[in-house]
mmCIF file of C-alpha atoms and ligand atoms in Angstrom:
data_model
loop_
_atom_site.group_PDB
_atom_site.id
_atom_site.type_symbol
_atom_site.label_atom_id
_atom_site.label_comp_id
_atom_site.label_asym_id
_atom_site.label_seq_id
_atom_site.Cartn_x
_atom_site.Cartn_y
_atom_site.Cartn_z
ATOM 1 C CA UNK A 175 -14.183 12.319 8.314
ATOM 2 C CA UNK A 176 -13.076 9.044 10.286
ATOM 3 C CA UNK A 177 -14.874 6.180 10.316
ATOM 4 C CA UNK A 178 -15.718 5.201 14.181
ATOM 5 C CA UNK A 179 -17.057 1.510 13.824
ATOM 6 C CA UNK A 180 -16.047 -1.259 16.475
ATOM 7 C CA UNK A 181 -15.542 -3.893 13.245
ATOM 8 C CA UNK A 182 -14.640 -2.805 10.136
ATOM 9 C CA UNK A 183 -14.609 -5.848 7.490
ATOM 10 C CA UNK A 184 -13.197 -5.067 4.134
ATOM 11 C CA UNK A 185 -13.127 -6.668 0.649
ATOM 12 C CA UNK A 186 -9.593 -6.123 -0.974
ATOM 13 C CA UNK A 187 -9.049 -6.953 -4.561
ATOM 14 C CA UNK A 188 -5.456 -7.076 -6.734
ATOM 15 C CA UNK A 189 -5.180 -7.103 -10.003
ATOM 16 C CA UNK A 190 -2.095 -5.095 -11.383
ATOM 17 C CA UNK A 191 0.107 -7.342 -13.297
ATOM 18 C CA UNK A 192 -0.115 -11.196 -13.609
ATOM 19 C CA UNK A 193 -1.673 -12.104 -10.043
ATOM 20 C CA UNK A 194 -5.348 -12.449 -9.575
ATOM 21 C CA UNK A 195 -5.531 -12.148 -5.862
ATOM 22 C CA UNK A 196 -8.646 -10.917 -2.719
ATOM 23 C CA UNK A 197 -8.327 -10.932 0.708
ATOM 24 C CA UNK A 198 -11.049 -10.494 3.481
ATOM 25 C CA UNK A 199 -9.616 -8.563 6.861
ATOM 26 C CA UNK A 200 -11.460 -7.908 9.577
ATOM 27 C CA UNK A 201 -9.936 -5.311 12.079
ATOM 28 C CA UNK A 202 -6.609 -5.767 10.837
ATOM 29 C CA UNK A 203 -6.850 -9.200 11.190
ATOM 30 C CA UNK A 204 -6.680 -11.092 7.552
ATOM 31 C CA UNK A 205 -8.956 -13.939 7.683
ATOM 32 C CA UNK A 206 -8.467 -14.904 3.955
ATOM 33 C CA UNK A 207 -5.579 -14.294 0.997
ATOM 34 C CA UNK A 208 -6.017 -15.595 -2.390
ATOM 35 C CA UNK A 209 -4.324 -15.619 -4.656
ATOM 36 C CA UNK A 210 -4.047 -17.126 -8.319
ATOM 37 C CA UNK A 211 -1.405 -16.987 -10.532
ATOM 38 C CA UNK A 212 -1.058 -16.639 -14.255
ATOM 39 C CA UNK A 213 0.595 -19.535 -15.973
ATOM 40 C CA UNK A 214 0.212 -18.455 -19.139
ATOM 41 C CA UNK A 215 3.012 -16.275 -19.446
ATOM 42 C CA UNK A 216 6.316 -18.595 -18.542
ATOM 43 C CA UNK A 217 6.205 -19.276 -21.743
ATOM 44 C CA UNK A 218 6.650 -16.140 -23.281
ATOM 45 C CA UNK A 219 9.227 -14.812 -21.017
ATOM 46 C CA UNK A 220 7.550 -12.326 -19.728
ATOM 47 C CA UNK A 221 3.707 -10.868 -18.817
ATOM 48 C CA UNK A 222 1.751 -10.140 -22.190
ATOM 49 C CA UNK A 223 -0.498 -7.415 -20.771
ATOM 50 C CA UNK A 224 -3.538 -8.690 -23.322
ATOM 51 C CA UNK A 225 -3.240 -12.220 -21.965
ATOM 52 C CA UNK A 226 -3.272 -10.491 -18.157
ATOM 53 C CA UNK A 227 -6.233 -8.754 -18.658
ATOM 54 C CA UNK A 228 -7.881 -11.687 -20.002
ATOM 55 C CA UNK A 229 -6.887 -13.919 -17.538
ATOM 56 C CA UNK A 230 -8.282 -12.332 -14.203
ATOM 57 C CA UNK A 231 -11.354 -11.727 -16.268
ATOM 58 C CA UNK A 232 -11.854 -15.199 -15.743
ATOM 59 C CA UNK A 233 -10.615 -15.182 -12.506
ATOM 60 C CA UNK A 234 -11.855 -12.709 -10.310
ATOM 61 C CA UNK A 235 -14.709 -14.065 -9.790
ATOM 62 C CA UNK A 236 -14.190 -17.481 -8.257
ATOM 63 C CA UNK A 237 -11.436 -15.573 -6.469
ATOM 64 C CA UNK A 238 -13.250 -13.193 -4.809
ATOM 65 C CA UNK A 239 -15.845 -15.740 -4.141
ATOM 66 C CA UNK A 240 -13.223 -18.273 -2.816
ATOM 67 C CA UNK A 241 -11.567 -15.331 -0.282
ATOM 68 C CA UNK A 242 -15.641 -14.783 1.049
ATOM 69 C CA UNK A 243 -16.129 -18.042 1.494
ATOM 70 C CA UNK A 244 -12.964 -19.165 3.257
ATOM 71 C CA UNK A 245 -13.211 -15.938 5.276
ATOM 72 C CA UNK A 246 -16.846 -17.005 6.377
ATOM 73 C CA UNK A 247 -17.740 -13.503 5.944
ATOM 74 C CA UNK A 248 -21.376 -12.520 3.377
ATOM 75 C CA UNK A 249 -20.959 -9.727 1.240
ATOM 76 C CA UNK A 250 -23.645 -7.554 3.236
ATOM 77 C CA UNK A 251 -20.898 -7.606 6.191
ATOM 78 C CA UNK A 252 -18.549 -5.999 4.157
ATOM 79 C CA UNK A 253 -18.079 -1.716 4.939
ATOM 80 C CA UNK A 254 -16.054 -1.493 1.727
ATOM 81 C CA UNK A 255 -14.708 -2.714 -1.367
ATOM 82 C CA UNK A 256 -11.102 -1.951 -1.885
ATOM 83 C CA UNK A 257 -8.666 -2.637 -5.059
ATOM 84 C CA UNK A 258 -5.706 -1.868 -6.383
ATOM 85 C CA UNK A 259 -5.431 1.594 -8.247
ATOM 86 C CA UNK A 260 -2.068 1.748 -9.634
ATOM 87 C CA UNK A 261 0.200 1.752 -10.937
ATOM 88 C CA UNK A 262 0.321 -1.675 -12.790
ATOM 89 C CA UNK A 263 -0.938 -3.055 -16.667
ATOM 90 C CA UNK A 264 -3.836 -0.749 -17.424
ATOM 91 C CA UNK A 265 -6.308 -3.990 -18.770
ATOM 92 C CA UNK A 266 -5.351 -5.663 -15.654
ATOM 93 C CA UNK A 267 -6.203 -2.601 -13.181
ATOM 94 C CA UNK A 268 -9.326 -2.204 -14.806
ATOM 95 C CA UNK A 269 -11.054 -6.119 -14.618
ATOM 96 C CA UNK A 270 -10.237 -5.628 -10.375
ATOM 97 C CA UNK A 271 -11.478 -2.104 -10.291
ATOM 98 C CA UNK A 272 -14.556 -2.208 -12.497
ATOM 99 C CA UNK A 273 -14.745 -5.544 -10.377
ATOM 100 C CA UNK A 274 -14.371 -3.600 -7.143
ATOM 101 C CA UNK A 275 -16.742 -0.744 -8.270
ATOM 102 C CA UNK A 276 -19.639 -2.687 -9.098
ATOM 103 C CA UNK A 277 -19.594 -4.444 -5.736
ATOM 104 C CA UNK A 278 -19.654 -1.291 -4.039
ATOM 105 C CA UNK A 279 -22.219 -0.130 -6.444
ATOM 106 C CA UNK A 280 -24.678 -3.197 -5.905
ATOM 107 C CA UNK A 281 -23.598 -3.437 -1.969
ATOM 108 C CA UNK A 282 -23.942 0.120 -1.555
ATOM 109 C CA UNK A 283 -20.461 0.502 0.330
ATOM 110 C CA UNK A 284 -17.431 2.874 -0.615
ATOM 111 C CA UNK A 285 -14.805 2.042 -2.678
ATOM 112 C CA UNK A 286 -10.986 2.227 -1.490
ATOM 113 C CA UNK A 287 -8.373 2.766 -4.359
ATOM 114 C CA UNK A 288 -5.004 1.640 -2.953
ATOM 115 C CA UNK A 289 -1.810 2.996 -3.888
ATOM 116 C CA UNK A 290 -0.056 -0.425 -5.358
ATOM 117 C CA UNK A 291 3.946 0.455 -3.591
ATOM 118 C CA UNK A 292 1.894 1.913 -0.792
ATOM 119 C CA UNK A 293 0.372 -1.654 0.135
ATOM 120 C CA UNK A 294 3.637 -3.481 -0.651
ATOM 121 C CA UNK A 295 5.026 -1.191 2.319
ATOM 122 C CA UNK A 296 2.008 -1.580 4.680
ATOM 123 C CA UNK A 297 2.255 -5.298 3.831
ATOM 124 C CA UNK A 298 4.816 -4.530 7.560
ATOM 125 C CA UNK A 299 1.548 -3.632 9.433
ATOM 126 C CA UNK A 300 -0.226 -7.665 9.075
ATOM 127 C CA UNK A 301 1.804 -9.031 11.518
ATOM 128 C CA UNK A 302 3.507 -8.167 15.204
ATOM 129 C CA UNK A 303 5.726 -6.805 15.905
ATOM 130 C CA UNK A 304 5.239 -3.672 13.587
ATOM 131 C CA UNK A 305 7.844 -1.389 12.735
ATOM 132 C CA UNK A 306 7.463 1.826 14.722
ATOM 133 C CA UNK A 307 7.899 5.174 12.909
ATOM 134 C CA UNK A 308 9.631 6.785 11.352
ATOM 135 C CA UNK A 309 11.060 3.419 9.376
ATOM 136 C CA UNK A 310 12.935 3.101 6.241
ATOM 137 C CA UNK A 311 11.908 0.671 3.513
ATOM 138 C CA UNK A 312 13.327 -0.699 0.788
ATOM 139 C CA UNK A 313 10.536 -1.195 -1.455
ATOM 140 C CA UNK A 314 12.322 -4.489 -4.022
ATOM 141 C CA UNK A 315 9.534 -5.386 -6.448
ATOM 142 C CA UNK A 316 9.059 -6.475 -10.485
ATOM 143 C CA UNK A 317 8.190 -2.533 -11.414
ATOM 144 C CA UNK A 318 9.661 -0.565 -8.716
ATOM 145 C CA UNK A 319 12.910 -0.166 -6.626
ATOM 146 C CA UNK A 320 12.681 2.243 -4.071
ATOM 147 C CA UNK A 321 14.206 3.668 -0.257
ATOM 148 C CA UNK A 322 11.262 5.205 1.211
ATOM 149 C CA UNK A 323 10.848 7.124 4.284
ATOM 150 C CA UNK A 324 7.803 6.032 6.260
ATOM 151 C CA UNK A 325 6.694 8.694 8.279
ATOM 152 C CA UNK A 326 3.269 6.911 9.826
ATOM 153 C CA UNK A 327 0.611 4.089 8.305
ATOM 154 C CA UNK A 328 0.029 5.749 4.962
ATOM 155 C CA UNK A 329 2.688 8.791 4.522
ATOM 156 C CA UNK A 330 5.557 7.913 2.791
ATOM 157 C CA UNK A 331 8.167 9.888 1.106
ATOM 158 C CA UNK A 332 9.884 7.865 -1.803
ATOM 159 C CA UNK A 333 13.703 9.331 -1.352
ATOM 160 C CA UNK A 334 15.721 7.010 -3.975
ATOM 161 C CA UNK A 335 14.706 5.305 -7.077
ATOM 162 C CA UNK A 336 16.291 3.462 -9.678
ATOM 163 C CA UNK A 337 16.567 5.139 -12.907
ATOM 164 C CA UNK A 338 16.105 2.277 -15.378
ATOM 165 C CA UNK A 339 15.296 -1.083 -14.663
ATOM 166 C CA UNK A 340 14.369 -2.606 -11.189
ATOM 167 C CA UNK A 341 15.756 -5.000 -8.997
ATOM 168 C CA UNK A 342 12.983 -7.674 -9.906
ATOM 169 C CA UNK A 343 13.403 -6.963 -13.722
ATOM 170 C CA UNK A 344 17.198 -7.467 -13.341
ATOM 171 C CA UNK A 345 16.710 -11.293 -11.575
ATOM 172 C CA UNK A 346 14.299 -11.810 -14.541
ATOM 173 C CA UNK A 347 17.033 -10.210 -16.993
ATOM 174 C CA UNK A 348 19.364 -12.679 -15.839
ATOM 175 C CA UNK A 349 17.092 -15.619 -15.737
ATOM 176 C CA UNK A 350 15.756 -15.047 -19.407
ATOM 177 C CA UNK A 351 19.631 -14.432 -20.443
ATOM 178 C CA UNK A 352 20.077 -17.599 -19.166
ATOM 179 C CA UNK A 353 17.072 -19.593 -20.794
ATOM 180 C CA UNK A 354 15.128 -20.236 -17.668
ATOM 181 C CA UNK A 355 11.535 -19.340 -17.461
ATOM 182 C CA UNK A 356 9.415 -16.040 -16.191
ATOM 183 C CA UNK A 357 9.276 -15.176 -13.427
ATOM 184 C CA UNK A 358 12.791 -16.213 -13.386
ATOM 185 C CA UNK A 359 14.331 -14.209 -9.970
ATOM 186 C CA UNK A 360 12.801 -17.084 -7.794
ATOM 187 C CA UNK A 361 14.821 -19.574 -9.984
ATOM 188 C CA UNK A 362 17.916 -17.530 -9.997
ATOM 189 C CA UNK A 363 17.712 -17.347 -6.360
ATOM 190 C CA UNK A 364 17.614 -21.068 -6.382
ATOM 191 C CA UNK A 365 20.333 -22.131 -8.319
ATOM 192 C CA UNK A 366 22.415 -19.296 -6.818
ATOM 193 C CA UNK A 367 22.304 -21.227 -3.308
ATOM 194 C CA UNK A 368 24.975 -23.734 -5.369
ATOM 195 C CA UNK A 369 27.309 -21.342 -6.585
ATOM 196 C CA UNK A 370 30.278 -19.316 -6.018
ATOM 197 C CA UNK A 371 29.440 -15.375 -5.483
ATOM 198 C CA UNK A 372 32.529 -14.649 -6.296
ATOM 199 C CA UNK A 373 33.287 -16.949 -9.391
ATOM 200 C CA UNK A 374 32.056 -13.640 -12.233
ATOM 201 C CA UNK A 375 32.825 -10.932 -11.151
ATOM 202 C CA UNK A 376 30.247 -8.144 -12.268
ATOM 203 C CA UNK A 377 30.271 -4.106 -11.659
ATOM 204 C CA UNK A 378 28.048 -2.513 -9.083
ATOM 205 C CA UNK A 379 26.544 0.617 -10.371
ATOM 206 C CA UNK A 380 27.445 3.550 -9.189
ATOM 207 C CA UNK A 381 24.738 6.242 -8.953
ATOM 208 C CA UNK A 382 24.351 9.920 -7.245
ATOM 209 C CA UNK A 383 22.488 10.065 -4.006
ATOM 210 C CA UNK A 384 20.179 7.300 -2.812
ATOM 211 C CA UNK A 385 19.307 6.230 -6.305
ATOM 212 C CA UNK A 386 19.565 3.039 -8.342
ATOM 213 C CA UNK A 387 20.342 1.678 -11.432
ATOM 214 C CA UNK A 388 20.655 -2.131 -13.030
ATOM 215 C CA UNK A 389 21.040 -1.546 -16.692
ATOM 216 C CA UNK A 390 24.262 -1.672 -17.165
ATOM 217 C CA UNK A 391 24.676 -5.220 -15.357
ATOM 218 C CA UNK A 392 22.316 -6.327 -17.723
ATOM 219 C CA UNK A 393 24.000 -5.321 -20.334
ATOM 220 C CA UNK A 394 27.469 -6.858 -18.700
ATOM 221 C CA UNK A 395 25.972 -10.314 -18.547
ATOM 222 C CA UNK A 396 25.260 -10.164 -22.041
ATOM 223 C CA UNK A 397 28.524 -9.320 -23.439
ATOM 224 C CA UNK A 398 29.590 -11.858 -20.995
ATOM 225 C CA UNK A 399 27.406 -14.944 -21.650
ATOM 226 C CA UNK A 400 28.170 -13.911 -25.741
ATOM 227 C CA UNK A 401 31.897 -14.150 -25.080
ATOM 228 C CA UNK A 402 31.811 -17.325 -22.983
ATOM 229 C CA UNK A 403 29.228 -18.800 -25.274
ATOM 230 C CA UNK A 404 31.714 -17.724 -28.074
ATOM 231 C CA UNK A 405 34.365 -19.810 -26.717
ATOM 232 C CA UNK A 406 32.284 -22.983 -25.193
ATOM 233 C CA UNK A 407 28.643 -23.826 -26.844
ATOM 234 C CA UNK A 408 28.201 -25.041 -22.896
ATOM 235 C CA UNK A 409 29.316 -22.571 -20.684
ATOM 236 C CA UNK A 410 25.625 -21.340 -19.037
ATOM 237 C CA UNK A 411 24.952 -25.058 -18.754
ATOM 238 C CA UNK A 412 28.503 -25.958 -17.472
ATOM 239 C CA UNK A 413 28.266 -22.905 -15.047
ATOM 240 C CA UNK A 414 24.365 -22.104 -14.108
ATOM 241 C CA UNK A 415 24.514 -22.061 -10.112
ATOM 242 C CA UNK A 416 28.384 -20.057 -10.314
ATOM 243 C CA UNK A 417 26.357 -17.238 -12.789
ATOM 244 C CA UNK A 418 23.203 -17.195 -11.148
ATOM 245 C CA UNK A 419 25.057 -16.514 -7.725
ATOM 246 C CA UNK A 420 27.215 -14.195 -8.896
ATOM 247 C CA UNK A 421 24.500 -12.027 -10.180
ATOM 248 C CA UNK A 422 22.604 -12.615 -7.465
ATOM 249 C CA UNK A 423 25.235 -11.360 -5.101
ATOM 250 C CA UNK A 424 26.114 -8.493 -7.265
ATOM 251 C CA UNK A 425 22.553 -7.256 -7.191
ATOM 252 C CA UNK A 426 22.160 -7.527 -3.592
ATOM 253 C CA UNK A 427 25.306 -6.002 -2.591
ATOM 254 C CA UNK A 428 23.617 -3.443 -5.075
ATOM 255 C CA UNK A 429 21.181 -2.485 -3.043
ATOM 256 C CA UNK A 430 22.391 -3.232 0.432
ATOM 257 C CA UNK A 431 24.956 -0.450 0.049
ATOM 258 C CA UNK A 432 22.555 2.559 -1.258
ATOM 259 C CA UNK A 433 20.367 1.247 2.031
ATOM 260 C CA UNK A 434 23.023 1.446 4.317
ATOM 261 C CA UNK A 435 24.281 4.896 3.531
ATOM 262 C CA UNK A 436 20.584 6.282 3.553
ATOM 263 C CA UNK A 437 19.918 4.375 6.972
ATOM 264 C CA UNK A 438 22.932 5.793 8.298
ATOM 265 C CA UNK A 439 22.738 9.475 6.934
ATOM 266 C CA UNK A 440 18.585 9.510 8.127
ATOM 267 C CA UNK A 441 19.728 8.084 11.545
ATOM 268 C CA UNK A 442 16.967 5.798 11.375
ATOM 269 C CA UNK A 443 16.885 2.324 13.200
ATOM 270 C CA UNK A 444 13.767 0.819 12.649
ATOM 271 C CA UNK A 445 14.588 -0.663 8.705
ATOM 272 C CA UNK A 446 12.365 -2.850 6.386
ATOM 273 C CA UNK A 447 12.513 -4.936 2.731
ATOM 274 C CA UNK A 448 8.754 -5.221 1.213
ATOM 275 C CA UNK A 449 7.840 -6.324 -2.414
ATOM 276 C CA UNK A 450 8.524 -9.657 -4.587
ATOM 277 C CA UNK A 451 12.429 -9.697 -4.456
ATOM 278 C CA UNK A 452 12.558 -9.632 -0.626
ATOM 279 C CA UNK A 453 11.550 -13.056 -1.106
ATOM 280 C CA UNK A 454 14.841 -13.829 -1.847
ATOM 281 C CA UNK A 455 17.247 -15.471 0.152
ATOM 282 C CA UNK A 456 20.275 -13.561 -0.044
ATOM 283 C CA UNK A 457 18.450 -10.770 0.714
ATOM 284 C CA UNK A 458 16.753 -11.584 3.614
ATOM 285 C CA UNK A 459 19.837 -12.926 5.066
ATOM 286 C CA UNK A 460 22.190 -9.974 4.537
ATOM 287 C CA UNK A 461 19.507 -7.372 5.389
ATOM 288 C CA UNK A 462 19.251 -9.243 8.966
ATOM 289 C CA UNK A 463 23.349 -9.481 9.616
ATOM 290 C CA UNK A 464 23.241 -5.321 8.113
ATOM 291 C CA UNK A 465 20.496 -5.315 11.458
ATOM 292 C CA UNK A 466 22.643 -7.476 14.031
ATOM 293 C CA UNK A 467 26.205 -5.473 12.607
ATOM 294 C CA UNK A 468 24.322 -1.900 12.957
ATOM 295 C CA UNK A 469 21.842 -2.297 15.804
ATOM 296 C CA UNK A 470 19.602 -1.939 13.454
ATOM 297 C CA UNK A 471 15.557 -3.136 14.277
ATOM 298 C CA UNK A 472 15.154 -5.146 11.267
ATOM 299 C CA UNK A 473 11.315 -6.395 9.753
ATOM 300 C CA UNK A 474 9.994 -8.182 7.003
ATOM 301 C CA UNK A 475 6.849 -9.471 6.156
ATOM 302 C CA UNK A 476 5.554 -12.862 6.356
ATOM 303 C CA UNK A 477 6.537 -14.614 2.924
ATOM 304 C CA UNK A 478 2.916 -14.507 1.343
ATOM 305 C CA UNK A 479 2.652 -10.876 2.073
ATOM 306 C CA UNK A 480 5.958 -10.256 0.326
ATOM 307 C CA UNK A 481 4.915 -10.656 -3.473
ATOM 308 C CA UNK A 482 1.869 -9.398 -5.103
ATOM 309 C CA UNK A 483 -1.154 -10.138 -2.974
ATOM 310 C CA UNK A 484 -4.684 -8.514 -1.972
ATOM 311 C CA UNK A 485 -3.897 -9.421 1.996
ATOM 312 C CA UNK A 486 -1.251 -5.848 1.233
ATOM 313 C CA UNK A 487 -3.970 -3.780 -0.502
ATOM 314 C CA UNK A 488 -6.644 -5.033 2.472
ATOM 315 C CA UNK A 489 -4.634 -3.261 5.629
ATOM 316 C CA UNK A 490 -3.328 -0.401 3.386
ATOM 317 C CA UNK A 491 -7.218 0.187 2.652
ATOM 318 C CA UNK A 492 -8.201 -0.536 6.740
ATOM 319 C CA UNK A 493 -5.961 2.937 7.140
ATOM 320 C CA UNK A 494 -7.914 4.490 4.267
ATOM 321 C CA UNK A 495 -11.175 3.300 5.744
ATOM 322 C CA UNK A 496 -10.550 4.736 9.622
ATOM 323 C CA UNK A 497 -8.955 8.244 8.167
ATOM 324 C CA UNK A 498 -12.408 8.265 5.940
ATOM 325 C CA UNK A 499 -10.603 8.347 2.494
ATOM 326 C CA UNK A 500 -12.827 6.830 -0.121
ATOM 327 C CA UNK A 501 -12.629 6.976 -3.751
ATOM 328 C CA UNK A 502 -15.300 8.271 -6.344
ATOM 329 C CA UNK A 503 -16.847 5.528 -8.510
ATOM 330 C CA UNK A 504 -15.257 7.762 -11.383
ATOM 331 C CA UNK A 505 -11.992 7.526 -10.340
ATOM 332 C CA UNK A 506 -9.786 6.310 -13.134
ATOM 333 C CA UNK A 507 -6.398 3.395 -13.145
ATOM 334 C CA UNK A 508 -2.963 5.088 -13.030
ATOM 335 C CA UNK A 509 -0.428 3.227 -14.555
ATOM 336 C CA UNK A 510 2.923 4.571 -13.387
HETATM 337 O O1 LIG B 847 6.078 -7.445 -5.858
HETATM 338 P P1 LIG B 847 5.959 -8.423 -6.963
HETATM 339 O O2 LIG B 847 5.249 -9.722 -6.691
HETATM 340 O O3 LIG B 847 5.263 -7.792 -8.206
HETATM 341 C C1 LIG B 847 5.462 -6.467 -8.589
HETATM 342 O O4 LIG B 847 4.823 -5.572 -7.987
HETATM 343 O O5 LIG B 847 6.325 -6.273 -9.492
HETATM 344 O O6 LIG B 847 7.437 -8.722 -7.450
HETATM 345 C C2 LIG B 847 7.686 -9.631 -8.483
HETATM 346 C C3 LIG B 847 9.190 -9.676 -8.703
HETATM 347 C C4 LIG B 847 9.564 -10.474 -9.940
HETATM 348 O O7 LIG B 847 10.530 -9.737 -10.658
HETATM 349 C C5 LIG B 847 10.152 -11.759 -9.368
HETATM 350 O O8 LIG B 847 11.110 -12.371 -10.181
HETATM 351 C C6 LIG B 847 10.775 -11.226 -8.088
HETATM 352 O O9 LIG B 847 9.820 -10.323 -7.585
HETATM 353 N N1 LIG B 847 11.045 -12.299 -7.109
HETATM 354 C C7 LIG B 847 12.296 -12.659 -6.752
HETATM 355 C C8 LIG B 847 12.137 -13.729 -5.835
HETATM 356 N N2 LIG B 847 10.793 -13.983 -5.671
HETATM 357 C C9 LIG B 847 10.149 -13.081 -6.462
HETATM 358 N N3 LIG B 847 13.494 -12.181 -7.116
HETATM 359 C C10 LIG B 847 14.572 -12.748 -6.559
HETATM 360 N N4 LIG B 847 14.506 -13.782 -5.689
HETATM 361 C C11 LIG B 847 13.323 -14.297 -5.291
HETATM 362 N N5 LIG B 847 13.273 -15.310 -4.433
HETATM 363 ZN ZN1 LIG B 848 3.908 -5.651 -6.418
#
């Protein structure tokens, strides 16, 4: 059934991994996006799903109450209460959905479970001018690395995946190979700016179809960093920015290349990056000269749409609202 309503005003909450995050929209318009981040795991190189779940425990609250309040919006204006389904850490899914449920509950609204990869894609849809369909995506996040085929708002087609590890995980690879903290692929990014691309040079993976894989870099900067560690106590110290670009550029090039042959084959022209790693630099500026050099219509979303945020979950669930696709209160957290 769809939902004819001249304002729709939804409640979107996030909670998959290690970012507590809501966001009020109003008729596609976003008129608040919090978000709060966990601390608590830089120091153990990585997210400790217990800690996570704790963590927006405390959080949600003042976070959803923060993203009313700067919104200006009461919860009896709200139509629904959206969150993130999945996939994501199961104790952290469940604190924003048993969150999101019991506002809808108390409110006597619908609740919206949103597709986590889905909203990273829609994230395209919060500002002007949108990508018009059919678009490709490259979908670059922590979990996930993906080309997907986006056929209108909310159907997608995933048609390439990495096999092992993503591109996110292999930035954070590299960063905790090199001692830095988690999340370490904005860090990499940032000492990469100072280096030489071209000073290591490391193997691009090469996979069947449109599909990815970053393993076996990972595994090449180790035996690397052990040999040159081997021979000189000082050599990640000596050579940070020269390392951290040449991974950097090796993992871009990565998945530039697998893009560009799927673009091409699909004869698509409208193309997109969404997720945390299309934050980075390199990225952003290579995927706008693949644009200029192909004719390409490039798009990416504004930076604070880009990694995890409830502002992506709020439009994806606007779709779900108008098409009348709600989710029973019984509904249970996917985690792949
Ligand atoms: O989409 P996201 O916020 O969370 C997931 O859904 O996974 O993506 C987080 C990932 C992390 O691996 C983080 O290191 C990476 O995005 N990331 C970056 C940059 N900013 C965030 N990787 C490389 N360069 C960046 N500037
Ligand atoms: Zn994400």
């Amino acid at each position: 059934m769809t939902q004819k309503q001249d304002t729709v005003t939804l409640l979107a909450i996030e909670s998959s991994c290690d970012d507590t995050a809501a966001a009020v929209i109003r008729n596609c318009k976003i008129l608040a996006n919090v978000v709060s981040s966990q601390e608590i795991h830089g120091t153990y190189g990585g997210v400790i799903p217990e800690l996570a779940g704790r963590a927006h425990q405390q959080h949600i609250l003042p976070v959803v109450q923060k993203a009313l309040e700067t919104a200006g919006v009461s919860s009896s204006e709200l139509n629904a209460i959206a969150y993130t389904q999945g996939p994501g850490l199961m104790g952290s899914l469940l604190v924003g959905g048993h969150f999101a449920k019991g506002m809808s509950l108390a409110l006597g609204v619908p609740s919206i479970g949103v597709h986590h990869l889905q909203a990273h894609v829609a994230a395209h849809y919060l500002s002007e001018p949108r990508p018009a369909f059919p678009f490709l995506c490259l979908l670059v996040s922590g979990g996930h690395t993906q080309i997907i085929l986006v056929k209108d708002f909310l159907d997608m087609e995933i048609i390439g995946s990495t096999i092992d590890d993503a591109a996110g995980e292999a930035f954070d690879k590299t960063a905790k190979m090199l001692g830095l903290p988690y999340p370490g692929g904005p860090l990499v990014d940032r000492y990469a700016e100072d280096g030489n691309p071209l000073a290591f040079p490391f193997p691009v993976a090469r996979i069947e179809g449109y599909d990815y894989s970053f393993s076996g870099l990972k595994t090449s900067l180790l035996y690397f960093l052990q040999k040159q560690q081997k021979a000189d106590a000082g050599f990640i110290e000596k050579h940070l920015n020269d390392i951290c670009a040449s991974m950097r550029h090796t993992i871009i090039k990565t998945l530039l290349q697998k893009f560009e042959q799927a673009v091409s084959d699909l004869g698509i022209t409208n193309i997109g990056i969404a997720g945390g790693v299309s934050a980075n630099r390199l990225l952003r500026r290579e995927f706008e000269l693949l644009g200029k050099k192909r004719g390409w219509k490039t798009f990416i979303p504004p930076f604070e749409y880009c990694t995890d945020n409830a502002g992506m979950i709020a439009i994806a669930a606007h779709y779900r609202y108008t098409a009348g696709e709600f989710t029973p209160l019984d509904a249970l957290p996917f985690a792949r």
